[in-house]
Tab-separated table of C-alpha atoms and ligand atoms in Angstrom:
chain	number	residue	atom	x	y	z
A	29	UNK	CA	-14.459	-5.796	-29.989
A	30	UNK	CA	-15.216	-4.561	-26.575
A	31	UNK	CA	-13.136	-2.152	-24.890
A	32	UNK	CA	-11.135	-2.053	-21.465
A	33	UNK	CA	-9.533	0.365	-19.909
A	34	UNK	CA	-6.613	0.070	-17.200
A	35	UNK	CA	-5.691	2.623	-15.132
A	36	UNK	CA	-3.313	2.707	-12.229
A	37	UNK	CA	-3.790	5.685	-9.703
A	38	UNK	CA	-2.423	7.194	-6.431
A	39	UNK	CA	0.176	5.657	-4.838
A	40	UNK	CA	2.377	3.800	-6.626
A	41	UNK	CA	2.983	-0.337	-5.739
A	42	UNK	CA	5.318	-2.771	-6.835
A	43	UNK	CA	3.191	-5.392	-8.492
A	44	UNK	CA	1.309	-2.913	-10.706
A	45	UNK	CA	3.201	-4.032	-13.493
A	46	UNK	CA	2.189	-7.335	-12.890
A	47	UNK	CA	-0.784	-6.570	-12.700
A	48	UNK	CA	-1.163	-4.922	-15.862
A	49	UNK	CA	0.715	-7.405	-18.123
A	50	UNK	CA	-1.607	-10.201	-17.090
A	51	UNK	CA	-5.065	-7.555	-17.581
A	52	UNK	CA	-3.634	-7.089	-21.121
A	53	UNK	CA	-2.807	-10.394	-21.765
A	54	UNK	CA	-6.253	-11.986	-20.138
A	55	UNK	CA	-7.886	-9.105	-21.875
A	56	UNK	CA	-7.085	-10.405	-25.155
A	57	UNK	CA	-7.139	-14.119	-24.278
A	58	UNK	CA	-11.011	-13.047	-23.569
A	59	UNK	CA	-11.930	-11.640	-27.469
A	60	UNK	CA	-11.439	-7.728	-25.296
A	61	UNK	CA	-9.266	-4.934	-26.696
A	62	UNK	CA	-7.112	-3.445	-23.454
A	63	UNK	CA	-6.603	0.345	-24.001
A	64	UNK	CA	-4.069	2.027	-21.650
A	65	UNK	CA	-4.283	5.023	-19.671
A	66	UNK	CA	-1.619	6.924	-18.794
A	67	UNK	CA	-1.616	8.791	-15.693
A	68	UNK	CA	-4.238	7.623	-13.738
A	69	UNK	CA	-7.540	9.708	-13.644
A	70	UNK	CA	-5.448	12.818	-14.718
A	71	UNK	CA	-4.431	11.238	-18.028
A	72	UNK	CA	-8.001	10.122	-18.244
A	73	UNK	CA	-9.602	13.094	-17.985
A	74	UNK	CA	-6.980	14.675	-20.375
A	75	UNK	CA	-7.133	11.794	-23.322
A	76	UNK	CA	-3.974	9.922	-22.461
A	77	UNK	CA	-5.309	6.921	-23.904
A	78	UNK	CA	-4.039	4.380	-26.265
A	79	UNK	CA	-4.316	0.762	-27.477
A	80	UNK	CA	-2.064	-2.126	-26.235
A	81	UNK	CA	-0.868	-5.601	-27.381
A	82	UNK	CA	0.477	-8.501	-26.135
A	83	UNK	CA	4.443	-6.792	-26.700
A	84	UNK	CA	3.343	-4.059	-24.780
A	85	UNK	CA	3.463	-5.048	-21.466
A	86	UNK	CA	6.562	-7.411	-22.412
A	87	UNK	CA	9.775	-7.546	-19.448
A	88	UNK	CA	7.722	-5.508	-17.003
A	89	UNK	CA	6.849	-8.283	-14.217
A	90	UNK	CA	9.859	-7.586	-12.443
A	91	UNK	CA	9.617	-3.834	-12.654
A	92	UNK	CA	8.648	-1.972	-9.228
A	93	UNK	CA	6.525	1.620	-10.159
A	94	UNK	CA	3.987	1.564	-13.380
A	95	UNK	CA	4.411	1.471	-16.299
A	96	UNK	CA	0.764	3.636	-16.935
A	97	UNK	CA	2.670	6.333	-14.289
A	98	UNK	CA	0.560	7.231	-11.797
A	99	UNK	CA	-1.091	10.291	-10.617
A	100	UNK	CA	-3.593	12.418	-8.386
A	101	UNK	CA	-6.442	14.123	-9.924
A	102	UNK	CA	-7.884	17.255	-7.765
A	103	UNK	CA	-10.138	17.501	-10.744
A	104	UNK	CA	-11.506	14.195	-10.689
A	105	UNK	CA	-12.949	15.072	-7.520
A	106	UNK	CA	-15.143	17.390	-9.049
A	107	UNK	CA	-18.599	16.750	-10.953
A	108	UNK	CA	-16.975	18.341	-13.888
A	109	UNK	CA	-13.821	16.608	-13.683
A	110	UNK	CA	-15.300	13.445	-14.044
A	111	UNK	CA	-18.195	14.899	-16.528
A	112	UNK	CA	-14.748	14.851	-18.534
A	113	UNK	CA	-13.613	11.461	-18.007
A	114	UNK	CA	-16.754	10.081	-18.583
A	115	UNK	CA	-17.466	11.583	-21.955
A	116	UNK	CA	-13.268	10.479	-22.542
A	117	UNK	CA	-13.977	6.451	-22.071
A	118	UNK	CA	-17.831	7.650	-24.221
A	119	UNK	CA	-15.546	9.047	-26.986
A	120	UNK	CA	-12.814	5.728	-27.235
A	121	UNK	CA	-16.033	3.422	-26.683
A	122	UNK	CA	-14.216	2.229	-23.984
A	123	UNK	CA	-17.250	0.799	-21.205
A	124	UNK	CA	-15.268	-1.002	-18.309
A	125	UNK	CA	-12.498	0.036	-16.302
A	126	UNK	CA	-9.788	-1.769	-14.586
A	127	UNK	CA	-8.572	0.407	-11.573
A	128	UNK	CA	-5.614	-0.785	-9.850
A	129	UNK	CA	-4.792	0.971	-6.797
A	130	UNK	CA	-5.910	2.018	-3.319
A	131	UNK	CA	-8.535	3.302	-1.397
A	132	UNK	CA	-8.904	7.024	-3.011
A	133	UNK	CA	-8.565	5.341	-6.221
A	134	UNK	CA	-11.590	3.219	-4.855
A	135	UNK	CA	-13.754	5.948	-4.265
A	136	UNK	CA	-12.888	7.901	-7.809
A	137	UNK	CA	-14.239	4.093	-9.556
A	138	UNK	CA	-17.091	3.892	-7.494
A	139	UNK	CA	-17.883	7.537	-8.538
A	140	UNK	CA	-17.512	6.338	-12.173
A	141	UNK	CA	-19.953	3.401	-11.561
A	142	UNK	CA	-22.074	5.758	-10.586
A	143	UNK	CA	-21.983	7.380	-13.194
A	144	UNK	CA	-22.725	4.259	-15.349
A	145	UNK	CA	-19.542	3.119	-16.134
A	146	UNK	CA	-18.677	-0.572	-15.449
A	147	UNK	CA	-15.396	-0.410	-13.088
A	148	UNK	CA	-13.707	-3.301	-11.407
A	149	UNK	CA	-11.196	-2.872	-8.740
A	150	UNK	CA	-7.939	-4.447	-7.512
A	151	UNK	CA	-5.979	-3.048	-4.588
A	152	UNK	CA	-2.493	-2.198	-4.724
A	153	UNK	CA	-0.884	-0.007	-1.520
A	154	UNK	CA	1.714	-0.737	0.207
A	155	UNK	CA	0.071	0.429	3.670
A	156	UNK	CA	-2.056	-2.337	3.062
A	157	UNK	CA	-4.822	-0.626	4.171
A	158	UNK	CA	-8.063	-1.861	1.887
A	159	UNK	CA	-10.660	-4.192	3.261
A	160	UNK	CA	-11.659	-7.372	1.868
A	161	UNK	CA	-8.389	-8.443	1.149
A	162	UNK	CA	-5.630	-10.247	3.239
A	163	UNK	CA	-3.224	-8.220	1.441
A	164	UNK	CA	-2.773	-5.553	-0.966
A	165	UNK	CA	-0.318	-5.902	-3.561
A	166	UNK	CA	2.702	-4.524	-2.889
A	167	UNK	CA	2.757	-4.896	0.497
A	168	UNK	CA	4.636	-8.132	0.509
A	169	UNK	CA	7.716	-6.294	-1.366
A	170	UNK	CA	7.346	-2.690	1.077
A	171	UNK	CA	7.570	-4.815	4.309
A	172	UNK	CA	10.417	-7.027	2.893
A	173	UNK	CA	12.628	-4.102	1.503
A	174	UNK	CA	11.995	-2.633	5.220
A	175	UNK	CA	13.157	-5.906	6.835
A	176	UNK	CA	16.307	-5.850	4.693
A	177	UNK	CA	16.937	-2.180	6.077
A	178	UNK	CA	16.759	-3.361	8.853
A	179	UNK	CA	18.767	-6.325	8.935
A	180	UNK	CA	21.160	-3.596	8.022
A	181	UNK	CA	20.816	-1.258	10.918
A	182	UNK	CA	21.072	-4.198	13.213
A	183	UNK	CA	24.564	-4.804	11.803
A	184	UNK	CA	26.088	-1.422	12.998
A	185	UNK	CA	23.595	-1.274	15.979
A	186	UNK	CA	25.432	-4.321	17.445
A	187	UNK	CA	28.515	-2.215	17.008
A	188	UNK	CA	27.240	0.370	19.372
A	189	UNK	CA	24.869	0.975	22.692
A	190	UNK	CA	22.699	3.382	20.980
A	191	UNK	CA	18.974	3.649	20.813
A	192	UNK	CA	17.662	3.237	16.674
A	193	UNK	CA	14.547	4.317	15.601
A	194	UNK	CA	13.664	3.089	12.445
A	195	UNK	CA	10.614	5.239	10.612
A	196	UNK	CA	8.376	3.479	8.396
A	197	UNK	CA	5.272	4.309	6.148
A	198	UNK	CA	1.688	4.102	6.945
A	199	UNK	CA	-0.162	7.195	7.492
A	200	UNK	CA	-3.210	5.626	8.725
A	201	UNK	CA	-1.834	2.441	8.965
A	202	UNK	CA	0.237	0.314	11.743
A	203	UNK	CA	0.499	-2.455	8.934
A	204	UNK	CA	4.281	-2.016	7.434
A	205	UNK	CA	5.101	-1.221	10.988
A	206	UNK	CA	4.089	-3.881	12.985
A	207	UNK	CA	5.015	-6.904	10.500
A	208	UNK	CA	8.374	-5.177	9.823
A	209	UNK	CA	8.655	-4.900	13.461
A	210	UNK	CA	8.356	-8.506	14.183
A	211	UNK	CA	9.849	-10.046	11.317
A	212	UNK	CA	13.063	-7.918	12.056
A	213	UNK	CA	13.008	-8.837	15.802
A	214	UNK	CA	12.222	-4.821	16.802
A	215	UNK	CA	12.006	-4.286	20.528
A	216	UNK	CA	9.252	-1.631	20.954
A	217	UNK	CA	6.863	-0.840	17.672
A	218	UNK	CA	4.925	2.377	17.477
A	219	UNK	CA	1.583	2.339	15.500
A	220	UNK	CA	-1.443	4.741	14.903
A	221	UNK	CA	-3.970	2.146	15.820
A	222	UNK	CA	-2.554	1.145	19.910
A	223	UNK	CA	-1.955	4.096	21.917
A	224	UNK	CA	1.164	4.453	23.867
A	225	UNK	CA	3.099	5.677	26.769
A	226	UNK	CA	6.742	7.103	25.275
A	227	UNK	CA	7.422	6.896	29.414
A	228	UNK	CA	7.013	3.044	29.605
A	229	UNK	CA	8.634	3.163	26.153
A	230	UNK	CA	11.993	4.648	28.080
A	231	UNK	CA	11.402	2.395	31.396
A	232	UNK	CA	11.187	-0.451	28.718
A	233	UNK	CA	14.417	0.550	27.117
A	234	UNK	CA	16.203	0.903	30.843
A	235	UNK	CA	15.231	-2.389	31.739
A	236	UNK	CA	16.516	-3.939	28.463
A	237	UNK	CA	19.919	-3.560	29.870
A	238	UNK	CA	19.336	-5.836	32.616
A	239	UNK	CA	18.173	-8.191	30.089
A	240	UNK	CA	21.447	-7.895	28.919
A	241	UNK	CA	20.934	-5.964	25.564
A	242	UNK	CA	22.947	-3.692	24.338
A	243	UNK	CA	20.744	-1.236	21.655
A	244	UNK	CA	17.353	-1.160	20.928
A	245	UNK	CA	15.694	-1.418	18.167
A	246	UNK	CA	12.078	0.941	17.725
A	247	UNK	CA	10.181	0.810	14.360
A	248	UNK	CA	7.890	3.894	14.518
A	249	UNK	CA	5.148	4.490	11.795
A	250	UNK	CA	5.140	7.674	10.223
A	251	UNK	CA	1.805	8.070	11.056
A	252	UNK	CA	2.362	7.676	15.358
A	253	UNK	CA	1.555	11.450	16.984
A	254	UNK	CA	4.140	11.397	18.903
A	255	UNK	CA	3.705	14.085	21.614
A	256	UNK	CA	0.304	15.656	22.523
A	257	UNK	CA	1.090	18.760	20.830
A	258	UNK	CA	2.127	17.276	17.757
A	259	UNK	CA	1.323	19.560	14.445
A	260	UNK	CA	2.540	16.735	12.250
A	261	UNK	CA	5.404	19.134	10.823
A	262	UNK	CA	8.266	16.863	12.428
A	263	UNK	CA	8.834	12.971	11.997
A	264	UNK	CA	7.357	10.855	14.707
A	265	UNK	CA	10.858	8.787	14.757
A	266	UNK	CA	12.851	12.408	15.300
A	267	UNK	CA	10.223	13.801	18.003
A	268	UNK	CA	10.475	10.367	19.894
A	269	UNK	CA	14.390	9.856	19.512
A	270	UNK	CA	14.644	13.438	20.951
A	271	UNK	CA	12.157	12.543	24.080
A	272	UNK	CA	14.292	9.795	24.712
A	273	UNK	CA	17.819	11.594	24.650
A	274	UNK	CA	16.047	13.681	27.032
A	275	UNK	CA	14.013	11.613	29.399
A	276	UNK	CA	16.330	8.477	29.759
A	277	UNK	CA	19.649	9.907	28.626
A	278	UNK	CA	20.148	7.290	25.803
A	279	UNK	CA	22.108	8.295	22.545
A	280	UNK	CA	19.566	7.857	19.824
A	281	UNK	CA	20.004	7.521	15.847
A	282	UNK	CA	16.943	7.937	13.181
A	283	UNK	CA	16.691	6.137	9.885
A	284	UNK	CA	13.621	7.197	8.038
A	285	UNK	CA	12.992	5.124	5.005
A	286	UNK	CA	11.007	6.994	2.967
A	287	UNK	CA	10.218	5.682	-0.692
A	288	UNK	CA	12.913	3.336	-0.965
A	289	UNK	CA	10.306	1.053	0.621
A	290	UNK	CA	8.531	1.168	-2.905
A	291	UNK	CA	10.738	0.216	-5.102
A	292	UNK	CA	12.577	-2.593	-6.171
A	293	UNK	CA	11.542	-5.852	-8.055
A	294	UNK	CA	8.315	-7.210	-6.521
A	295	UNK	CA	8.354	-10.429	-4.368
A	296	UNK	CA	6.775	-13.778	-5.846
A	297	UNK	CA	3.817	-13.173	-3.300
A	298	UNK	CA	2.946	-9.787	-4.962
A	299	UNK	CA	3.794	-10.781	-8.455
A	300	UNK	CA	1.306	-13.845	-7.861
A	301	UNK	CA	-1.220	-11.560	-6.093
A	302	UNK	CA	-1.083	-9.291	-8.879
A	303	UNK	CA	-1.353	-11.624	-11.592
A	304	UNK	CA	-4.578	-13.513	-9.761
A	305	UNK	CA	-6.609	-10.511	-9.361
A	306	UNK	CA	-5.815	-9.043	-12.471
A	307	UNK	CA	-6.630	-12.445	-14.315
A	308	UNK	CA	-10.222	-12.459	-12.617
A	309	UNK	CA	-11.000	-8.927	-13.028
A	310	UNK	CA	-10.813	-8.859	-16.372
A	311	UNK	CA	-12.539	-12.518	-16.602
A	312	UNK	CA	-15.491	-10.877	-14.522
A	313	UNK	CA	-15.173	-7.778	-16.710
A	314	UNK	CA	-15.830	-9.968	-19.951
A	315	UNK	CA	-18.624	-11.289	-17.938
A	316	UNK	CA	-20.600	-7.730	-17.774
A	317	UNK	CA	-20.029	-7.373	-14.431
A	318	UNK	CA	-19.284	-4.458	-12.699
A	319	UNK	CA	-19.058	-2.715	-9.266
A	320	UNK	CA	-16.555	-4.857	-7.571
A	321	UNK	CA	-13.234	-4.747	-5.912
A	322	UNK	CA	-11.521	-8.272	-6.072
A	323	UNK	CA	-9.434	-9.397	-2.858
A	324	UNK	CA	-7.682	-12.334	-1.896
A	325	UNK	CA	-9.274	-14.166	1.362
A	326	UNK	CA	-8.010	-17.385	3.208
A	327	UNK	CA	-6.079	-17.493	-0.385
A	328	UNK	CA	-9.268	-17.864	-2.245
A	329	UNK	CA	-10.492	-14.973	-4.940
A	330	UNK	CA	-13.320	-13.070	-4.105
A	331	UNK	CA	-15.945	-10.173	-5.691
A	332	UNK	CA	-17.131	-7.427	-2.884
A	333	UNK	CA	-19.626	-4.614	-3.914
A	334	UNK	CA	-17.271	-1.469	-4.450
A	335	UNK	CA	-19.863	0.635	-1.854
A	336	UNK	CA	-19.450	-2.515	0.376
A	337	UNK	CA	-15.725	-3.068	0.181
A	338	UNK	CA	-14.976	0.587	0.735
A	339	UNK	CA	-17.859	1.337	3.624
A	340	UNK	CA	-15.270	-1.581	5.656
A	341	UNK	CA	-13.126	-1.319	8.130
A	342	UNK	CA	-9.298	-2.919	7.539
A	343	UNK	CA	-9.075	-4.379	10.542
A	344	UNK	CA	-5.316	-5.043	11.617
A	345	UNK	CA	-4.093	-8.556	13.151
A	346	UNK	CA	-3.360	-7.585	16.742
A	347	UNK	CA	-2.240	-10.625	17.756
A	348	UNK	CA	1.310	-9.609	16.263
A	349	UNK	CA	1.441	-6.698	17.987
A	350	UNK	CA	1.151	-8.575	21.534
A	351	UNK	CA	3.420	-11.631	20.369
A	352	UNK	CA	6.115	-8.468	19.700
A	353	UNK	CA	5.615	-7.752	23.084
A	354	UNK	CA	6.150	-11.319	24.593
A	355	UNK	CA	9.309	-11.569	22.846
A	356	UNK	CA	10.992	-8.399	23.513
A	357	UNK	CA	10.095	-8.106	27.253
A	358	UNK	CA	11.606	-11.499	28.327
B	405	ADP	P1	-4.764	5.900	-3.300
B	405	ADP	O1	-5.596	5.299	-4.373
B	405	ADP	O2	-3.377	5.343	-3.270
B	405	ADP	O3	-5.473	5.874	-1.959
B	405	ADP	P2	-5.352	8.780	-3.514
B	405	ADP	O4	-6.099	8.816	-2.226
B	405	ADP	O5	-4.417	9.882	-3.803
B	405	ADP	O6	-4.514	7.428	-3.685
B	405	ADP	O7	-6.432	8.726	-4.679
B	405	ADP	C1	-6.068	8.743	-6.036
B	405	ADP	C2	-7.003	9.619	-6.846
B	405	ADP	O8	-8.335	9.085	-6.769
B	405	ADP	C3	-7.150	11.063	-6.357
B	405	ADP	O9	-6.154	11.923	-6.845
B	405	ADP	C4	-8.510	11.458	-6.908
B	405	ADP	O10	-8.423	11.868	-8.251
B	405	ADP	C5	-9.296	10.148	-6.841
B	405	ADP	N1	-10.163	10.150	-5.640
B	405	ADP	C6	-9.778	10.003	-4.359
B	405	ADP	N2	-10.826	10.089	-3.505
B	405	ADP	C7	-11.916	10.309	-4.279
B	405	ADP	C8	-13.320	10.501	-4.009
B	405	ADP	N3	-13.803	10.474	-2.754
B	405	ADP	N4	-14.132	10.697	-5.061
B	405	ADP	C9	-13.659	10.732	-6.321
B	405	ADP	N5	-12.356	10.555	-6.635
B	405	ADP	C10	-11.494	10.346	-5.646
């Protein structure tokens, strides 16, 4: 029987579980035999390996983390590293790899292709930050535990004329930010990709109160500079409520989210996500083919060259961010 590995790596995503009961199951629906490994490329390169059935990946789909654990490999990144995890999948005669994870974890399969092992890719972040694909899994879930935060903080903020900022993830990435921001109603959002003024930011927050609000709501990503000298050693959200005391005299209160936006159960759109790409991964894997990163696009399944995939740019719907505007302004 043929032999397939599945590996989750980096950050973790709710949905990887899904994503790994349906490779096992498919995997085995296909005449394949799916072999675990633990710890990402780590666990790879140090023989956490082992076979899995059908049992295995029993009661996980509504699990948030992975099951497989995840982890980051400084290691990997090295010829030797993965001179070691290639001899590793050699030594279980394991020949194709399922990677499920995000961009780095990308770039370590695409390293392994070259290295003439057959990888296939699915993307799960929750910065939603991969080309090719509408949406990375786990996204769905991070953006809807931030909206119920929120929901939350609007609750008290209505008790109160106070300024909230509201941190989010997203390093590199204005996604969590920006559809957070308008699904919760946010009056200003701050994201890496649209530069900004924090001076029209305070004039915007001064004229609210002729609009007749009463707090304002900001949802800052965490990965906004916020002033020019910024060193990146203080949250955005805290530098920018501060600036704001200051400059317009408003009384200011920062919720930063951190990795509660990870967890929980995953949403049905991530758990059927998951369970798509997985299922044709796997079904391309049994083909022979390797290479590939599988996205969803206009809700339709698609294969994109690895090298292709990863030399793209995720380009972020900007539309959102000026509809945002529109309705907070008026
Ligand atoms: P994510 O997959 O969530 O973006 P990371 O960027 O941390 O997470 O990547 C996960 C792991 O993938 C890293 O710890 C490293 O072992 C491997 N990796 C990342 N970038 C490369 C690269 N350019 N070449 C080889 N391996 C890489």
């Amino acid at each position: 029987m043929r032999r397939v590995g599945i590996l989750t790596s980096g950050g973790d995503a709710p949905g990887m579980n899904a994503a790994i009961r349906t490779a096992v199951r498919t995997a085995l629906h296909f005449g394949l035999e799916p072999w675990a490994i633990y710890r990402g490329y780590h666990g790879l390169i140090h023989g956490e390996l082992a076979a899995m059935g059908s049992r295995d990946v029993s009661g996980i789909i509504q699990r948030g983390g992975t099951i497989l654990k995840s982890a980051r490999s400084e290691e990997f990144m090295t010829p030797e590293g993965r001179a070691k995890a290639v001899d590793m999948l050699r030594r279980h005669e394991i020949d194709s790899l399922l990677v499920i994870g995000g961009d780095g974890s990308f770039r370590g399969a695409l390293s392994l292709q070259q290295e003439g092992v057959n990888v296939m890719g699915i993307p799960a972040t929750i910065d939603n930050d991969i080309a090719c694909t509408d949406y990375s899994i786990g996204f769905d879930t991070a953006v809807n535990n931030v909206m119920d935060a929120v929901n939350k903080i609007r609750d008290t903020a209505s008790s109160h004329d106070r300024v909230y900022l509201v941190e989010v993830m997203g390093r590199h990435s204005g996604y969590i930010a920006l559809y957070s921001g308008l699904a919760c109603g946010a009056d200003v959002i701050l994201i890496p990709e649209v530069p900004y003024d924090l001076d029209a930011v305070c004039e915007q927050i001064s004229q609210a109160a002729e609009l007749g609000k009463t707090f304002n709501i900001i949802v800052v990503a965490e990965g906004v500079h916020a002033i020019g000298d910024d060193d990146g050693s203080e949250n955005p959200a805290m530098q920018i409520g501060r600036y704001i005391e200051e400059q317009a005299g408003f009384e200011t209160r920062i919720t930063i989210l951190g990795h509660i936006q990870r967890g929980g159960a995953p949403t049905v759109r991530d758990r059927l996500l998951a369970s798509r790409l997985a299922y044709h991964a796997v079904e391309l894997i049994f083909q022979g083919k390797g290479g590939k990163m599988l996205g969803e696009v206009d809700q339709k399944v698609v294969a994109f060259d690895l090298e292709y995939a990863l030399a793209q740019e995720k380009q972020l719907n900007l539309d959102y961010y000026r509809l945002s505007n529109i309705l907070s302004t008026i």
